[in-house]
Coordinates of C-alpha atoms in Angstrom, one line a residue:
M18 CA 58.4 11.8 157.2
I19 CA 59.5 11.0 153.6
K20 CA 61.6 14.2 153.5
L21 CA 63.2 13.3 156.8
G22 CA 64.0 9.8 155.7
A23 CA 65.4 11.0 152.4
G24 CA 67.6 13.5 154.3
L25 CA 68.9 10.9 156.7
L26 CA 69.7 8.6 153.7
V27 CA 71.6 11.3 151.9
A28 CA 73.5 12.2 155.1
A29 CA 74.4 8.6 155.7
A30 CA 75.6 8.2 152.1
T31 CA 77.6 11.4 152.4
L32 CA 79.5 10.1 155.4
V33 CA 80.1 6.6 154.1
L34 CA 81.2 7.3 150.5
P35 CA 84.6 8.9 151.3
A36 CA 85.5 5.7 153.2
V37 CA 84.7 3.4 150.3
L38 CA 85.7 5.3 147.2
D39 CA 89.2 5.0 145.6
D40 CA 91.3 8.1 144.8
S41 CA 89.7 8.7 141.4
G42 CA 86.3 8.3 142.9
L43 CA 87.1 10.7 145.7
A44 CA 88.3 13.3 143.2
V45 CA 85.0 13.2 141.4
Y46 CA 83.1 13.2 144.7
I47 CA 85.0 16.4 145.8
L48 CA 84.5 18.2 142.5
L49 CA 80.8 17.2 142.6
G50 CA 80.5 18.8 146.1
L51 CA 82.3 22.0 145.0
A52 CA 80.1 22.3 141.9
A53 CA 77.0 21.8 144.0
M54 CA 78.1 24.5 146.4
V55 CA 78.4 27.0 143.5
T56 CA 75.2 25.8 141.8
V57 CA 73.2 26.4 145.0
G58 CA 74.2 30.0 144.7
V59 CA 73.2 30.0 141.0
S60 CA 69.8 28.5 141.8
L61 CA 69.3 31.2 144.5
L62 CA 70.3 34.0 142.2
M63 CA 68.5 32.8 139.1
G64 CA 65.6 30.8 140.5
Y65 CA 64.6 33.0 143.4
A66 CA 65.9 36.5 142.4
G67 CA 65.5 36.1 138.6
Q68 CA 69.0 37.4 137.9
V69 CA 71.0 35.8 135.1
S70 CA 74.8 35.4 135.7
L71 CA 77.3 33.8 133.4
G72 CA 80.2 34.8 135.7
Q73 CA 80.0 32.6 138.8
G74 CA 83.3 31.0 137.7
A75 CA 84.9 34.4 138.3
F76 CA 83.9 34.4 142.0
Y77 CA 85.0 30.8 142.2
A78 CA 88.4 32.0 141.0
I79 CA 88.5 35.0 143.3
G80 CA 87.9 32.7 146.3
A81 CA 90.6 30.3 145.2
Y82 CA 93.2 33.0 144.5
T83 CA 92.4 34.8 147.8
A84 CA 92.9 31.6 149.9
A85 CA 96.0 30.7 147.9
L86 CA 97.7 34.1 148.1
L87 CA 97.1 34.3 151.9
A88 CA 98.3 30.8 152.6
L89 CA 101.4 31.4 150.5
G90 CA 102.0 34.6 152.3
G91 CA 102.1 32.9 155.7
V92 CA 98.6 33.5 156.8
P93 CA 97.0 30.5 158.6
P94 CA 95.0 28.4 156.0
L95 CA 91.9 28.6 158.1
A96 CA 92.0 32.5 157.9
G97 CA 92.6 32.2 154.2
L98 CA 89.6 29.9 153.8
L99 CA 87.4 32.3 155.8
A100 CA 88.6 35.2 153.8
A101 CA 87.7 33.5 150.4
P102 CA 83.9 33.9 150.6
V103 CA 84.3 37.4 152.2
V104 CA 86.5 38.7 149.4
A105 CA 84.3 37.1 146.8
A106 CA 81.2 38.7 148.3
L107 CA 82.9 42.1 148.5
S108 CA 84.0 41.8 144.9
A109 CA 80.4 41.0 143.9
L110 CA 79.2 44.1 145.8
V111 CA 81.7 46.3 143.9
I112 CA 81.1 44.7 140.5
G113 CA 77.3 44.3 141.0
T114 CA 76.6 47.9 141.8
P115 CA 76.9 49.0 138.1
L116 CA 76.2 45.6 136.5
L117 CA 72.9 44.9 138.2
R118 CA 71.4 47.9 136.5
L119 CA 71.2 45.7 133.5
R120 CA 68.6 43.0 132.9
G121 CA 68.2 39.7 131.0
H122 CA 70.8 38.9 128.4
H123 CA 72.5 42.2 128.9
L124 CA 73.3 41.2 132.5
A125 CA 74.4 37.7 131.3
F126 CA 76.8 39.0 128.8
A127 CA 78.2 41.6 131.2
T128 CA 78.9 39.0 133.8
L129 CA 80.6 36.8 131.2
A130 CA 82.8 39.8 130.2
M131 CA 83.6 40.2 133.8
Q132 CA 85.0 36.7 134.0
L133 CA 87.0 37.1 130.8
I134 CA 88.5 40.3 132.1
L135 CA 89.4 38.7 135.5
L136 CA 91.1 35.7 133.8
S137 CA 93.0 38.0 131.5
L138 CA 94.3 40.0 134.5
A139 CA 95.2 36.9 136.5
G140 CA 97.2 35.7 133.5
Q141 CA 99.2 38.9 133.3
L142 CA 99.7 40.0 136.9
E143 CA 102.9 39.0 138.6
F144 CA 101.5 38.4 142.1
T145 CA 98.9 35.9 140.8
G146 CA 101.6 33.9 139.0
G147 CA 100.6 34.9 135.5
D148 CA 99.6 32.0 133.2
I149 CA 101.6 29.6 135.3
G150 CA 99.6 30.3 138.3
L151 CA 100.3 29.7 142.0
Q152 CA 101.9 26.4 143.0
A153 CA 102.9 24.6 146.2
I154 CA 99.9 25.9 148.2
P155 CA 100.1 24.6 151.7
Q156 CA 97.7 21.9 152.9
F157 CA 94.7 23.1 154.8
S158 CA 95.2 23.0 158.6
V159 CA 93.7 24.2 161.8
G160 CA 96.4 24.8 164.4
S161 CA 98.5 21.7 164.6
F162 CA 95.9 19.6 162.8
E163 CA 96.6 19.2 159.0
V164 CA 94.0 17.9 156.6
G165 CA 95.7 15.2 154.7
G166 CA 94.3 12.8 152.1
A167 CA 91.4 13.1 149.7
A168 CA 88.9 11.6 152.1
A169 CA 89.4 14.5 154.6
Y170 CA 88.9 17.0 151.8
A171 CA 85.7 15.2 150.8
Y172 CA 84.3 15.6 154.3
M173 CA 85.4 19.2 154.3
T174 CA 83.8 19.9 150.9
W175 CA 80.4 18.3 151.8
G176 CA 80.5 20.0 155.2
G177 CA 80.8 23.3 153.3
L178 CA 77.9 22.2 151.0
A179 CA 75.7 21.5 154.1
L180 CA 76.5 24.9 155.4
V181 CA 75.6 26.6 152.1
M182 CA 72.3 24.6 151.9
L183 CA 71.4 25.6 155.4
V184 CA 72.1 29.3 154.8
T185 CA 70.1 29.2 151.6
H186 CA 67.2 27.4 153.3
N187 CA 67.0 30.0 156.0
V188 CA 67.1 32.8 153.4
I189 CA 64.4 31.5 151.2
T190 CA 62.0 30.7 154.1
S191 CA 62.5 34.2 155.6
R192 CA 60.8 37.4 154.8
P193 CA 63.6 38.5 152.4
G194 CA 63.1 35.2 150.6
R195 CA 59.5 36.0 149.9
A196 CA 60.7 39.4 148.7
L197 CA 63.2 37.7 146.3
R198 CA 60.4 35.6 144.8
A199 CA 58.3 38.7 144.3
L200 CA 61.3 40.4 142.7
A201 CA 61.8 37.5 140.3
T202 CA 58.1 37.7 139.2
S203 CA 58.1 41.4 138.5
E204 CA 60.6 44.0 139.6
I205 CA 58.1 46.8 139.0
A206 CA 55.5 45.1 141.2
A207 CA 58.0 44.4 143.9
A208 CA 59.2 48.0 143.9
S209 CA 55.6 49.2 144.1
S210 CA 55.1 47.0 147.2
G211 CA 57.9 48.7 149.0
I212 CA 60.7 46.2 148.3
P213 CA 64.1 47.8 147.9
V214 CA 64.8 46.0 144.6
G215 CA 68.3 47.3 144.0
R216 CA 69.5 46.4 147.5
Y217 CA 68.0 42.9 147.4
K218 CA 69.5 42.2 144.0
L219 CA 72.9 43.3 145.2
V220 CA 72.7 41.2 148.4
V221 CA 71.7 38.0 146.7
F222 CA 74.4 38.5 144.1
A223 CA 77.0 38.9 146.8
L224 CA 75.6 35.9 148.7
S225 CA 75.8 33.6 145.6
A226 CA 79.4 34.9 145.1
A227 CA 80.3 34.1 148.7
F228 CA 79.2 30.5 148.1
A229 CA 81.4 30.3 145.0
G230 CA 84.2 31.9 146.9
L231 CA 84.0 29.3 149.6
A232 CA 84.1 26.5 147.1
G233 CA 87.1 28.1 145.4
G234 CA 88.9 28.3 148.7
I235 CA 88.5 24.6 149.4
Y236 CA 89.5 23.8 145.8
C237 CA 92.8 25.6 146.1
F238 CA 93.8 23.7 149.2
Y239 CA 92.7 20.4 147.7
T240 CA 94.6 20.8 144.4
G241 CA 97.5 22.8 145.8
Y242 CA 97.6 24.8 142.6
V243 CA 95.5 27.5 140.9
A244 CA 95.9 29.1 137.5
P245 CA 93.6 30.9 135.0
G246 CA 93.2 27.7 133.1
S247 CA 91.6 26.2 136.2
F248 CA 88.5 28.5 135.7
P249 CA 87.5 28.4 132.0
V250 CA 84.5 30.3 130.8
L251 CA 82.8 26.9 130.2
I252 CA 82.7 26.3 134.0
S253 CA 80.2 29.2 134.5
I254 CA 78.0 27.7 131.7
Q255 CA 78.3 24.4 133.4
Y256 CA 76.9 25.7 136.7
I257 CA 73.9 27.1 134.9
V258 CA 73.2 23.8 133.1
M259 CA 73.5 22.1 136.5
A260 CA 70.9 24.5 138.1
V261 CA 68.5 24.2 135.1
V262 CA 68.7 20.4 134.9
G263 CA 68.2 19.9 138.7
G264 CA 65.5 22.6 139.0
L265 CA 66.0 26.3 139.3
G266 CA 64.7 27.7 142.6
T267 CA 65.3 24.4 144.5
I268 CA 68.1 23.6 146.9
W269 CA 68.2 19.9 146.3
G270 CA 67.8 20.5 142.5
A271 CA 71.2 22.2 142.5
V272 CA 72.8 19.2 144.2
V273 CA 71.1 16.7 141.9
G274 CA 71.9 18.7 138.8
A275 CA 75.5 19.1 139.9
G276 CA 75.7 15.3 140.4
A277 CA 74.2 14.5 137.0
I278 CA 76.3 16.9 135.0
T279 CA 79.6 16.1 136.9
L280 CA 79.1 12.4 136.2
L281 CA 78.2 13.2 132.6
V282 CA 81.4 15.3 132.2
Q283 CA 83.5 12.5 133.6
G284 CA 82.1 10.2 131.0
L285 CA 82.7 12.7 128.2
D286 CA 86.3 13.1 129.4
R287 CA 86.9 9.4 129.2
L288 CA 85.3 9.3 125.8
A289 CA 87.4 12.2 124.6
S290 CA 90.6 10.5 125.8
L291 CA 90.1 7.4 123.7
P292 CA 92.8 6.8 121.1
G293 CA 92.2 8.7 117.9
M294 CA 90.2 11.5 119.4
P295 CA 91.5 15.0 118.5
T296 CA 92.8 17.3 121.2
Y297 CA 89.8 19.6 121.0
A298 CA 87.3 16.8 121.6
P299 CA 86.7 17.5 125.3
S300 CA 85.5 21.1 124.8
V301 CA 83.5 20.3 121.6
L302 CA 81.8 17.3 123.3
S303 CA 81.0 19.4 126.4
Y304 CA 79.4 22.3 124.5
A305 CA 77.4 19.9 122.3
V306 CA 76.2 17.8 125.2
Y307 CA 75.3 20.8 127.3
A308 CA 73.2 22.2 124.5
L309 CA 71.5 18.9 124.0
V310 CA 70.8 18.4 127.7
L311 CA 69.4 21.9 128.0
I312 CA 67.1 21.4 125.0
L313 CA 65.8 18.1 126.3
V314 CA 65.2 19.5 129.8
V315 CA 63.4 22.6 128.5
L316 CA 61.2 20.4 126.3
F317 CA 60.4 17.5 128.6
L318 CA 61.2 18.7 132.1
P319 CA 60.8 22.5 132.0
N320 CA 61.0 22.7 135.8
G321 CA 64.0 20.4 136.2
L322 CA 64.5 16.9 137.6
V323 CA 63.7 17.5 141.3
P324 CA 60.4 19.3 140.7
A325 CA 59.4 16.7 138.2
I326 CA 60.1 13.8 140.6
T327 CA 58.5 15.5 143.6
G328 CA 55.4 16.4 141.5
R329 CA 55.1 12.8 140.3
L330 CA 55.3 11.5 143.9
S331 CA 52.8 14.0 145.1
R332 CA 50.3 13.0 142.3
D333 CA 50.9 9.3 143.1
R334 CA 50.1 10.0 146.8
D335 CA 46.9 11.9 145.9
T336 CA 45.9 9.0 143.6
A337 CA 46.5 6.4 146.4
R338 CA 44.4 8.4 148.9
R339 CA 41.4 8.4 146.5

């Protein structure tokens, strides 16, 4: 009953907020939803499958560039948006085949290198617009209906997040989900139990990339512009911080973590824009605060915010029953 009530409350707030927020608030709300979409995939990949990736920003970029290139080429925006997660997932299958033979920090650094290579190529290739990027991307539309205004994109974003959360829930409650948890505990034990470890790692890597690709597709239509600078390396680190803060291996933890870090970043940006601040202040503050937040969470909330809160509520209920 408590979970149902909380879910209905969140759903109601999601529907009401776009109608009451101003343009700046809507921009934060949309970016929060997009970040949560990617972070759910990170939580699935790291929390359930035990695979560390510092390259989710690359798949976010792939989804954005895919949708943008198709839309600019005359393809209906809906087809471009649908192609974004598919191309991101296929890219993950190709890239993940050699990379997922690595483990731990080796895999993390390899995925980070993947993003650096991708951004370098996007900045040099002519069809991606080089460092200038792709501009004048058409508004998202379905037939004669065109999505206009930030409020419409907010509903679109959070609808996509709801879809991602539903898919993730169905995956983790299924038999493959149990296999993923076994894989995260011990790959050797999982393999000895008959679980195709390599295949499962590749599939969950592709699924998390598809989530990022979908977010990237929505992002490109919302901003109308994509460039290598839209997807810095810091963004991939940000997604991991979000997942850890909210609680790895939890769906709602990804959303809570994305909300907490997005609001924190907005506060840091305002602080960095104050008169007298150097131009490098935003990046320096971000890295410093991310490091501090991670240290504090690991020390005092090792399982993240959502597991800590739900654990506390569970203990309070048990105490009340006694």
